Structures are given as structure tokens and as C-alpha cells.
PDB file of C-alpha atoms in Angstrom:
ATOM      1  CA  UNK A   1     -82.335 138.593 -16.746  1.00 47.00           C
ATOM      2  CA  UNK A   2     -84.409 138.550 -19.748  1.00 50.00           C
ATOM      3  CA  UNK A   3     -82.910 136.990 -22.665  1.00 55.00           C
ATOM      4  CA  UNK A   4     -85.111 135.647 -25.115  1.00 62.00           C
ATOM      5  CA  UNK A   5     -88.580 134.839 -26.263  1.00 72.00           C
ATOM      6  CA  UNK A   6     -91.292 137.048 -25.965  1.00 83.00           C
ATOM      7  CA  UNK A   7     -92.285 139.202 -22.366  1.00 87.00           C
ATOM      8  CA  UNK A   8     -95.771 139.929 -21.805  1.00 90.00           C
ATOM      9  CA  UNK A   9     -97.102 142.187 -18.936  1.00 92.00           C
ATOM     10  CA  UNK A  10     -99.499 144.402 -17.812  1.00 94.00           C
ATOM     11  CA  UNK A  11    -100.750 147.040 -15.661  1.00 95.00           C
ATOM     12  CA  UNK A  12    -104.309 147.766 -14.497  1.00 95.00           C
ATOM     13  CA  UNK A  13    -105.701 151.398 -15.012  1.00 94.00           C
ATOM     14  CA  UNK A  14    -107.399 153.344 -12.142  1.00 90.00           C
ATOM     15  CA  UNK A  15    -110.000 155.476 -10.672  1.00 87.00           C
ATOM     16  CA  UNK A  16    -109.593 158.415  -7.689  1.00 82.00           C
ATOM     17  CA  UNK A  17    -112.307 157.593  -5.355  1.00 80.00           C
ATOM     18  CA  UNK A  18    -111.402 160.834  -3.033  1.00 78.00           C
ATOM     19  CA  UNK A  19    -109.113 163.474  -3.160  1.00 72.00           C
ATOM     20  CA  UNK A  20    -108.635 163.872  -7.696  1.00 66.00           C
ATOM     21  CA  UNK A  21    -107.046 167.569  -7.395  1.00 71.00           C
ATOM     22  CA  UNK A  22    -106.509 167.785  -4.189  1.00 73.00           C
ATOM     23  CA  UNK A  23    -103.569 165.608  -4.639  1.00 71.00           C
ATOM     24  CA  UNK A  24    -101.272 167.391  -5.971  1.00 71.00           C
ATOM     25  CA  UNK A  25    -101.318 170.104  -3.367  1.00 74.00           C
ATOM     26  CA  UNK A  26    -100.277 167.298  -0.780  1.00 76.00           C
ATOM     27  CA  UNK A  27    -103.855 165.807   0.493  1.00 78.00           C
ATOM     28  CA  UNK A  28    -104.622 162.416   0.752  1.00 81.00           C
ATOM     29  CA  UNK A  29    -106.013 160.421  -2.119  1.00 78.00           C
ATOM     30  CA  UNK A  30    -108.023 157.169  -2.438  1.00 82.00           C
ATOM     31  CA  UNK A  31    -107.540 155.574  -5.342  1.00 83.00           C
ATOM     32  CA  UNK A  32    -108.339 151.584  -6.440  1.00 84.00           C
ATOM     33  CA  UNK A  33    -106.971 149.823  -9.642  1.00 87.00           C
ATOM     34  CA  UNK A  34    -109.720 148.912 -12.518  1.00 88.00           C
ATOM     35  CA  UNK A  35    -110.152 146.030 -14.226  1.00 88.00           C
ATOM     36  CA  UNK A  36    -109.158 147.439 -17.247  1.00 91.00           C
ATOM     37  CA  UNK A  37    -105.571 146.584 -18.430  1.00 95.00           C
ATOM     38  CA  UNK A  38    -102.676 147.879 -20.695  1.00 96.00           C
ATOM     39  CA  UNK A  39    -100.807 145.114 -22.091  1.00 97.00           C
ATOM     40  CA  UNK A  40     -97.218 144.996 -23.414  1.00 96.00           C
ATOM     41  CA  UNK A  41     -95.025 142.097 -25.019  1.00 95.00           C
ATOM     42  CA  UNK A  42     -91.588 142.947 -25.382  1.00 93.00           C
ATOM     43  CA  UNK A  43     -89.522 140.837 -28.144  1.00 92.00           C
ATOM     44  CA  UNK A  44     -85.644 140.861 -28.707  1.00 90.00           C
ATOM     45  CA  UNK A  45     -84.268 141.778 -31.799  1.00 88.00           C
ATOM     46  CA  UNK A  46     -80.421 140.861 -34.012  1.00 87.00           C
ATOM     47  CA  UNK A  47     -80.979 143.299 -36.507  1.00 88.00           C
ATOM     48  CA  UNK A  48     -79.728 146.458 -34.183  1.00 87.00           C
ATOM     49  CA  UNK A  49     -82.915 148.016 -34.706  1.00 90.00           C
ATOM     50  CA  UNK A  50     -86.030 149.306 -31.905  1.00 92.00           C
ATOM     51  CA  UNK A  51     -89.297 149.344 -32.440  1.00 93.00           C
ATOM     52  CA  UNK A  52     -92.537 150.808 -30.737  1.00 94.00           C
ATOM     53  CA  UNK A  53     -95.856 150.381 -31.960  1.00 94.00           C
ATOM     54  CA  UNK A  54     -98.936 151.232 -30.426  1.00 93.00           C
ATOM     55  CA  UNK A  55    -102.190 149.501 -31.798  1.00 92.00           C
ATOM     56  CA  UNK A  56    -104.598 152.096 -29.854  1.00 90.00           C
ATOM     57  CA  UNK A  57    -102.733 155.138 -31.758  1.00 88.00           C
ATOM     58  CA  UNK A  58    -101.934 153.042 -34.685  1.00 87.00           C
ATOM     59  CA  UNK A  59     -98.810 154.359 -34.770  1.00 87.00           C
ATOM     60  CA  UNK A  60     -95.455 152.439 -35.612  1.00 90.00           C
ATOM     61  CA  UNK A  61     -91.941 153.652 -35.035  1.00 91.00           C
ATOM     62  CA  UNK A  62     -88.370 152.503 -35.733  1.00 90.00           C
ATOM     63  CA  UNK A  63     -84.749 153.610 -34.900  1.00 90.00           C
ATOM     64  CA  UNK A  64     -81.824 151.777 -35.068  1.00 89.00           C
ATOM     65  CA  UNK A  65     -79.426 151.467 -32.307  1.00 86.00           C
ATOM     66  CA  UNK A  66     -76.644 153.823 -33.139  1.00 87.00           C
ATOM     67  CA  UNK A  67     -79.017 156.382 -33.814  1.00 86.00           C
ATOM     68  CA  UNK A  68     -79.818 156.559 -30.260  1.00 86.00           C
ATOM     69  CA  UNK A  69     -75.855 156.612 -29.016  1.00 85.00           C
ATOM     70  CA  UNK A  70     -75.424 160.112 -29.497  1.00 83.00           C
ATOM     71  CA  UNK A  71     -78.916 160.633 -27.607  1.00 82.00           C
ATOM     72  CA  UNK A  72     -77.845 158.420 -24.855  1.00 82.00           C
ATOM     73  CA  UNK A  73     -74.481 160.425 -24.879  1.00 78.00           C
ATOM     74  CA  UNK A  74     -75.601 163.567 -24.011  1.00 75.00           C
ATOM     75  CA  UNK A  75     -78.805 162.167 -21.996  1.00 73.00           C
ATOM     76  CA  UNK A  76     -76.310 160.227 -19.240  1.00 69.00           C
ATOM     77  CA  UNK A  77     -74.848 164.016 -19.081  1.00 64.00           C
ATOM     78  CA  UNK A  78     -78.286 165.325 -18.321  1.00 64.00           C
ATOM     79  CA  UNK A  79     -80.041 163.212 -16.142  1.00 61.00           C
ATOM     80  CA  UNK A  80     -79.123 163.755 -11.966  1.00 58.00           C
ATOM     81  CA  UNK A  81     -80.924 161.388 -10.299  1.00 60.00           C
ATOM     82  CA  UNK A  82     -84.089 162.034  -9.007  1.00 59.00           C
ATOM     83  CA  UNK A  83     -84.549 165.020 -11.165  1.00 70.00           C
ATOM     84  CA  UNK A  84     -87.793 165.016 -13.315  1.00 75.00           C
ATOM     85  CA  UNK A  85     -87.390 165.380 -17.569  1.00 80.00           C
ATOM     86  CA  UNK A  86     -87.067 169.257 -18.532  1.00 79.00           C
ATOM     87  CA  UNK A  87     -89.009 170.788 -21.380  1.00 81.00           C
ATOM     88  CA  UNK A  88     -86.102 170.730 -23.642  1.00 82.00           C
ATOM     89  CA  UNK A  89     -85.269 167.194 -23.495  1.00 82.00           C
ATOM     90  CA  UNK A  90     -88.458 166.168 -23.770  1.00 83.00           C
ATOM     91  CA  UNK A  91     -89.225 168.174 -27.257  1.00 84.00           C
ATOM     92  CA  UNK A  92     -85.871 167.599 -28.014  1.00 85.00           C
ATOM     93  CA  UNK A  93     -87.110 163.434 -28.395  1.00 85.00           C
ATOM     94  CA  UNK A  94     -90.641 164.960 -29.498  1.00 83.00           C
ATOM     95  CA  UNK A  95     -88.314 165.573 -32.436  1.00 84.00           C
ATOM     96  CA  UNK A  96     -86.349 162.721 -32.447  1.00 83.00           C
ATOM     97  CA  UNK A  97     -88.899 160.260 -32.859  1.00 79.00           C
ATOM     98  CA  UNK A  98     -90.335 162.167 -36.076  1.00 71.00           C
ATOM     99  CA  UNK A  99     -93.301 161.846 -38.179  1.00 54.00           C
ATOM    100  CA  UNK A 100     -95.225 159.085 -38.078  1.00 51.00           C
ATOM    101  CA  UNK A 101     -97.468 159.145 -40.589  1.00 49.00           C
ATOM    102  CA  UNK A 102     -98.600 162.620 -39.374  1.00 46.00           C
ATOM    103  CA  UNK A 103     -99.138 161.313 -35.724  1.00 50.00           C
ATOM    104  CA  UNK A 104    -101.260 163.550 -33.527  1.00 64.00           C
ATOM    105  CA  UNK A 105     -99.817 165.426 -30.222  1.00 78.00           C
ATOM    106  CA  UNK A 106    -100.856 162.048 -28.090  1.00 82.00           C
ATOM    107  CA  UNK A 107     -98.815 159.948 -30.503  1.00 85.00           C
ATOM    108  CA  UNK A 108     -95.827 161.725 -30.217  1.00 86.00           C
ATOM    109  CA  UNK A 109     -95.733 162.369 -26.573  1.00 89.00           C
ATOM    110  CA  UNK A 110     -95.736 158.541 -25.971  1.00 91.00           C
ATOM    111  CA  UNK A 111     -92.755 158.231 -28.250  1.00 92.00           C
ATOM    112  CA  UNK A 112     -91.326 160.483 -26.273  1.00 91.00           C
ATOM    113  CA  UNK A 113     -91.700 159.308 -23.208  1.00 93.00           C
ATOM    114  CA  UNK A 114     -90.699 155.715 -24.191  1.00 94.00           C
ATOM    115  CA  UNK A 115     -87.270 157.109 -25.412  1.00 93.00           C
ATOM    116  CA  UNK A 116     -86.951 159.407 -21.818  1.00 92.00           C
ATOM    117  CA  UNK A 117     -86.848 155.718 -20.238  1.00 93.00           C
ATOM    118  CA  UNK A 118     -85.527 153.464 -22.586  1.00 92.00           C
ATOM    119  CA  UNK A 119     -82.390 156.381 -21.837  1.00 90.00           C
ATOM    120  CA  UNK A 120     -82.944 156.711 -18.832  1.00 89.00           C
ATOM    121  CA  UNK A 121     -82.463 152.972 -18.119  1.00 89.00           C
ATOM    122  CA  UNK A 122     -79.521 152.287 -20.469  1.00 88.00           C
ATOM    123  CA  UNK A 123     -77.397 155.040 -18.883  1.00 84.00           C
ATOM    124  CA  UNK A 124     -77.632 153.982 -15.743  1.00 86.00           C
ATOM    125  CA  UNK A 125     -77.720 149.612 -16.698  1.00 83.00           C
ATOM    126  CA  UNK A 126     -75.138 150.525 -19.202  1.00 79.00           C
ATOM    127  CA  UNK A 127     -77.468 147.856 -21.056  1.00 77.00           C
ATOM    128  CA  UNK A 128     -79.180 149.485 -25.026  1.00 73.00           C
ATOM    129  CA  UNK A 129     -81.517 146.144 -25.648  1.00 78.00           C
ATOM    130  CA  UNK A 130     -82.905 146.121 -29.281  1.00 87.00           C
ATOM    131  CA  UNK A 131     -86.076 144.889 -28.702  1.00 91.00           C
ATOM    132  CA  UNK A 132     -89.875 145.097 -30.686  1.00 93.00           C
ATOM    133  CA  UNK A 133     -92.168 146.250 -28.306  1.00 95.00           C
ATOM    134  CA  UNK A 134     -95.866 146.342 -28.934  1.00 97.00           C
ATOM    135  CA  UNK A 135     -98.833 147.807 -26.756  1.00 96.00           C
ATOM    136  CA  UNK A 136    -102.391 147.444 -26.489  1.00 96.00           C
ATOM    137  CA  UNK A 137    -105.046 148.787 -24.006  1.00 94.00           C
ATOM    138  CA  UNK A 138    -108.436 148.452 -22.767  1.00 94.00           C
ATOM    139  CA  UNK A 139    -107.996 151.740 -21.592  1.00 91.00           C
ATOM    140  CA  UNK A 140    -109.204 155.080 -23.745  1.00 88.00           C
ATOM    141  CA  UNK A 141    -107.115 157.506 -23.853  1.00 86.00           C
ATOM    142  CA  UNK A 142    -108.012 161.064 -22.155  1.00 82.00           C
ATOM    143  CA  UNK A 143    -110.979 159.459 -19.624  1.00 83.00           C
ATOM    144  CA  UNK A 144    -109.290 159.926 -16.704  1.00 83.00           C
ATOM    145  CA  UNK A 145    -108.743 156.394 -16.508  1.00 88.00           C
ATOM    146  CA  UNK A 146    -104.862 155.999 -16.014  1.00 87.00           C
ATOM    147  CA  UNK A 147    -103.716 154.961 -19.553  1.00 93.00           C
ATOM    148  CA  UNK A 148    -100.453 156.709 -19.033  1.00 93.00           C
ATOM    149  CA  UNK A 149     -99.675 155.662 -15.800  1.00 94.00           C
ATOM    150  CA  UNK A 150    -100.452 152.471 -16.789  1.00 96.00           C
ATOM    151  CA  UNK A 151     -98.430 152.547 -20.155  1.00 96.00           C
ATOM    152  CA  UNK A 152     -95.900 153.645 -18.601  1.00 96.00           C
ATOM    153  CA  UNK A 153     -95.670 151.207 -16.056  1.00 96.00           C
ATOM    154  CA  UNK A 154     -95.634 148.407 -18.845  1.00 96.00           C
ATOM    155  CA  UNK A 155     -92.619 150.357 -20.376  1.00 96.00           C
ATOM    156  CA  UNK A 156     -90.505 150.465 -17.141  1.00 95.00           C
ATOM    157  CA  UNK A 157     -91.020 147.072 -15.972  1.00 94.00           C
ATOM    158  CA  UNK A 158     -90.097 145.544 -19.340  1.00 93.00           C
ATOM    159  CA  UNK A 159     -87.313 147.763 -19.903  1.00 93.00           C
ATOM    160  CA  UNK A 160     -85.629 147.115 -16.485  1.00 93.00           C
ATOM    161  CA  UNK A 161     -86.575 143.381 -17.152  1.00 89.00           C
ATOM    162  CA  UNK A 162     -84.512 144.126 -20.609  1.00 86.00           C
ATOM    163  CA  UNK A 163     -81.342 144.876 -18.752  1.00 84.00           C
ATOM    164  CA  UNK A 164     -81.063 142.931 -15.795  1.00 84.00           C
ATOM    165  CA  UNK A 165     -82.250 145.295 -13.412  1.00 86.00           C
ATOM    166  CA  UNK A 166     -85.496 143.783 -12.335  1.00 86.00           C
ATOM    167  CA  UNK A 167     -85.484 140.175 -12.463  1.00 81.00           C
ATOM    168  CA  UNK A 168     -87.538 137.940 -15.226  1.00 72.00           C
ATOM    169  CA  UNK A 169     -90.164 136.530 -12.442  1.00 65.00           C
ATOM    170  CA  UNK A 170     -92.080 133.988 -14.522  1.00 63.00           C
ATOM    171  CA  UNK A 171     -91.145 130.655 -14.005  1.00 64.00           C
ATOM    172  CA  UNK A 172     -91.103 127.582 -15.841  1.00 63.00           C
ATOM    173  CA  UNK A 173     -94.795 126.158 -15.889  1.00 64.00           C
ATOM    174  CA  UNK A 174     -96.303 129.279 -14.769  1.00 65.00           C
ATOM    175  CA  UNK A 175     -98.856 131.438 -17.036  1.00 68.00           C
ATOM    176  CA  UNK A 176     -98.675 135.220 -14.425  1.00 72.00           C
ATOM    177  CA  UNK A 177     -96.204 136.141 -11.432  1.00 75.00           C
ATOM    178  CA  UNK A 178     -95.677 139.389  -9.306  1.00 80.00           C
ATOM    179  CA  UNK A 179     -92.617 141.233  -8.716  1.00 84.00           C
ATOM    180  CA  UNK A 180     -91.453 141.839  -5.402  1.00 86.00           C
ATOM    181  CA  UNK A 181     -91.902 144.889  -3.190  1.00 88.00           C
ATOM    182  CA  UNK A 182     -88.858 145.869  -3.735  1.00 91.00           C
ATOM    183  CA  UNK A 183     -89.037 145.648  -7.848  1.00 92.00           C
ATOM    184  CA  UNK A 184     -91.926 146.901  -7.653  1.00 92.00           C
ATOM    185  CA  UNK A 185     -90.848 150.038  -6.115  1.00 92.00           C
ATOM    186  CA  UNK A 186     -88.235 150.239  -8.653  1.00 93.00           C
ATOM    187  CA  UNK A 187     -90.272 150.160 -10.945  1.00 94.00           C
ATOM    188  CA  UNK A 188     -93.163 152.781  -9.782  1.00 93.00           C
ATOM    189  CA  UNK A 189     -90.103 155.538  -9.446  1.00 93.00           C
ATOM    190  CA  UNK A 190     -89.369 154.914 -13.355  1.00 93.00           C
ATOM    191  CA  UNK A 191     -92.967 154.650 -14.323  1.00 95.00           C
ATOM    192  CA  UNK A 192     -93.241 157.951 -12.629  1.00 93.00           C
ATOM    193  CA  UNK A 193     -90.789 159.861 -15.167  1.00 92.00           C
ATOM    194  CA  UNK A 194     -92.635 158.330 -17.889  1.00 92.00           C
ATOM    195  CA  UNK A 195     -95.900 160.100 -16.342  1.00 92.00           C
ATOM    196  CA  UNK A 196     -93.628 163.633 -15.981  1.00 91.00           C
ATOM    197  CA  UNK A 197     -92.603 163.490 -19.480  1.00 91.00           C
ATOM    198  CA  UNK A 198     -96.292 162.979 -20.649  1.00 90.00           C
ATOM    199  CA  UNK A 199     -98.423 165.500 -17.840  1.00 88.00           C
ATOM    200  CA  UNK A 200     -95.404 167.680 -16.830  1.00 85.00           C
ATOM    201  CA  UNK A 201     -96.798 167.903 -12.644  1.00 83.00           C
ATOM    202  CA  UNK A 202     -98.333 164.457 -12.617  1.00 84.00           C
ATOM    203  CA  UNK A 203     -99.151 163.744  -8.274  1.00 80.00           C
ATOM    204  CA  UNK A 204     -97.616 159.882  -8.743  1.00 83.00           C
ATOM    205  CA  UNK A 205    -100.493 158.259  -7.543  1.00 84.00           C
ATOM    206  CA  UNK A 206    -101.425 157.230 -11.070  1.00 89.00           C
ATOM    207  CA  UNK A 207     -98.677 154.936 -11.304  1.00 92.00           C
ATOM    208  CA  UNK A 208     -98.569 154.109  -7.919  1.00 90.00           C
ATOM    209  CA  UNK A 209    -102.177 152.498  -8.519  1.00 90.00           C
ATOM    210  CA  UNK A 210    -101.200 150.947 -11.645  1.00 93.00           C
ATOM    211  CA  UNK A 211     -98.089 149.160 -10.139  1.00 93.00           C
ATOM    212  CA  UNK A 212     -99.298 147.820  -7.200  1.00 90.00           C
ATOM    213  CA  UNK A 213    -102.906 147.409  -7.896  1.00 88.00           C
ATOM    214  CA  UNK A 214    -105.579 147.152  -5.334  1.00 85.00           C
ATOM    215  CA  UNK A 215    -107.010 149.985  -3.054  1.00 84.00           C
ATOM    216  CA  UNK A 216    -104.249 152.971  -1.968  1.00 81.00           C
ATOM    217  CA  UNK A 217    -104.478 155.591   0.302  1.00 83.00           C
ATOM    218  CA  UNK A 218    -101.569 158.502  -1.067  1.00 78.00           C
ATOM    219  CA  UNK A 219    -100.594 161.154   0.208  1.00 79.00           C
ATOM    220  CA  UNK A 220     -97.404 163.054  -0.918  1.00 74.00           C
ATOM    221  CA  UNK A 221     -95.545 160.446  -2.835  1.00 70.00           C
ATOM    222  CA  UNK A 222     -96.129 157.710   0.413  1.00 77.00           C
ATOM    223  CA  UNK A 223     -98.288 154.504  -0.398  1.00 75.00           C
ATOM    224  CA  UNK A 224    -100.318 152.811   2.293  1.00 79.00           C
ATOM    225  CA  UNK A 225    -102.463 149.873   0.819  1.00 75.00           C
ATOM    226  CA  UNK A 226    -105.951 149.620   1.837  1.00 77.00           C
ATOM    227  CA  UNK A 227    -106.175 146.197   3.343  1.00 72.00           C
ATOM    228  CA  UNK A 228    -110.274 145.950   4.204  1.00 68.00           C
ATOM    229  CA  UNK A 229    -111.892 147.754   1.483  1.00 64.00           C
ATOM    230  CA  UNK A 230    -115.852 147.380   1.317  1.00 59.00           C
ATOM    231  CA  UNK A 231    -116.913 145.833  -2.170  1.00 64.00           C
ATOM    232  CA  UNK A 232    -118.046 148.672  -4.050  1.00 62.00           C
ATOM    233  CA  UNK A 233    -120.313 149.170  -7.405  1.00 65.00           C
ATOM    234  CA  UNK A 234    -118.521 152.150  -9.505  1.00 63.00           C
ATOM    235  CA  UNK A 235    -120.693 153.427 -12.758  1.00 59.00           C
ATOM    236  CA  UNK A 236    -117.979 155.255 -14.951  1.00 59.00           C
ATOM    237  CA  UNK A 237    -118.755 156.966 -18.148  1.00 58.00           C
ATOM    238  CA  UNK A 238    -117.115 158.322 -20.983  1.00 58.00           C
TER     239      UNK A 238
END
């Protein structure tokens, strides 16, 4: 478990080779990881406080823990497992988080969908970490490019790091480690709320890409990694 210092991760973005709409009426998709990356370092707190800040959006926000007990209250009531976010929680923490400074619709839909899992994890961990956490990207936002998937799959694995449920995999002397399959799938099925909360229908292969990495083939929720994938030259533009 994660106790102290700092924990820094990150997730690559992606691009759909085959099969973009297609999808998410149950045909296959080909999709490879990019060498683009969304970064996330995740530092405890004493003060009983939470904070988010994202340097893309330039937004900053802060709750304190308490404020989020009557949240996580009536959240543990309304979560069944396996069921995706409804409309009314998810404007109902649209609200919650408030103004930040005027924030724009993109701003506060990330707020919202790191509350949905920091809520979803502490009701079923039992654990409420106070933590700073603070994202970057080489991802833009809106290109198509993943950024949500891969935000979001920065957000689950630290928060399950937070409380135990994953393990902490860096070791001593070691600058990058890999979770194991089964972490890893752990932590695609959280990821994949945080991608409901923010596109509603999403397919899951976003988030799929962005936790595993490499070349998938998907295909209604089931993963098959492309082992012998031919080197290929992609131009993408913005």
C-alpha cells in the first residue's frame, strides 16, 4: 500500500486504426497506444483536505474531507456494482465541485468524474485518502486522441494505489514498473466509469488502450493484444 512520498504514473493516449464507430455497435476495433502520455503524481496530505489540479485546464480545486462524507454516504447507497454513473449523480458532483474560477464545461466534467471514483473507490476500500493530486498531458483535449481514457486511467490506478487495493509496484532502486494482469484489469474496469461519467456511451476500448498499451484488437468489452504488429508510420493532425 501506498503510504507516503510522492506517486507518479502515467498512461499513453491512443489512436483507432479500424473500426472508430463501429465499435460501439459491437464490431471489432484496432486500436494501438501513442506515444503521447498523461502524467499524474499523487501526494498525501495531514491537513484533511483534497486537491485536484489540472495544469492543461488550469484549473485548481479543493474540498476537505468531511465535506465529501455526506457524498460518500449517499453514493455507497447508489452505486450496484457494475452499474454505470446516472445523469443525476453525475450533475449532482458537476455541482459539487463548484466554480472554479468560471471553469468551462470540460473543466467541470473532469471534476466530476474524479469525485465519481475517488467515491466510488472509498465505498467499496472503506479507505477516504487526502491526497494532492496534480495532472499534466501531452495529450489535447477533444482530438480524438484518448485524453480521457487516459486521465482517467491515471486517476484509478493512483486512487486504488491510495487505498490498498492495487499494490505500490515500484521498488526500491527502480525509476518505472508495470502492474500485473490482474491490477491491471482492475484498474481498466474503474478507468472505464471515469470514461461513462465524462462521454455517457463510451465503447471501453479507450481505456482499454490506455491501460495496457500496445496494439488491441476489441470487440465488445473483450481485449486480445496484438502480438506481431507491422511497424507502421501514422501522420495525425489536429
Amino acid at each position: 500500500m501506498w503510504k507516503e512520498g510522492s506517486l507518479v504514473l502515467s498512461a499513453p493516449g491512443k489512436v483507432i486504426l479500424h473500426g472508430e464507430h463501429a465499435v460501439v455497435h459491437g464490431k471489432v476495433a484496432l486500436a494501438t497506444a501513442l506515444d503521447l502520455r498523461t502524467f499524474l503524481r499523487m501526494t498525501p496530505r495531514q491537513d484533511g483536505r483534497i486537491s485536484l489540479q489540472l495544469l492543461n485546464l488550469g484549473s485548481k480545486l479543493s474540498w476537505e474531507a468531511v465535506e465529501l462524507q455526506p457524498l460518500l454516504a449517499a453514493f455507497s447507497a447508489e452505486l450496484p456494482e457494475g452499474q454505470p454513473p446516472s445523469f443525476e449523480q453525475v450533475e449532482k458532483l458537476k455541482e459539487f465541485a463548484g466554480d472554479d474560477n468560471g471553469h468551462k464545461a470540460i473543466q467541470s466534467v473532469a471534476a466530476a468524474a474524479f469525485l465519481y471514483l475517488y467515491l466510488s473507490v472509498a465505498s467499496k476500500y472503506g479507505v477516504l485518502p487526502t491526497v494532492d493530486i496534480l495532472v499534466w498531458s501531452e495529450l489535447p483535449t477533444g482530438a480524438g486522441l484518448g485524453s480521457s481514457a487516459a486521465y482517467s486511467v491515471c486517476l484509478a490506478g493512483a486512487l486504488l494505489s491510495g487505498c490498498g487495493a492495487v499494490r505500490y509496484p515500484l521498488q526500491e532502486g527502480q525509476e518505472a514498473a508495470r502492474w500485473t494482469k490482474e491490477e491491471l484489469d482492475v484498474i481498466n474496469k474503474l478507468a472505464f466509469q471515469g470514461e461513462q461519467v465524462i462521454h455517457g456511451n463510451p465503447s471501453g476500448v479507450d481505456n482499454a488502450v490506455s491501460t495496457w498499451g500496445g496494439a488491441l484488437r476489441y470487440i465488445s468489452g473483450k481485449i486480445s493484444p496484438l502480438k506481431s504488429v507491422p511497424t507502421l508510420r501514422i501522420l495525425l493532425t489536429n
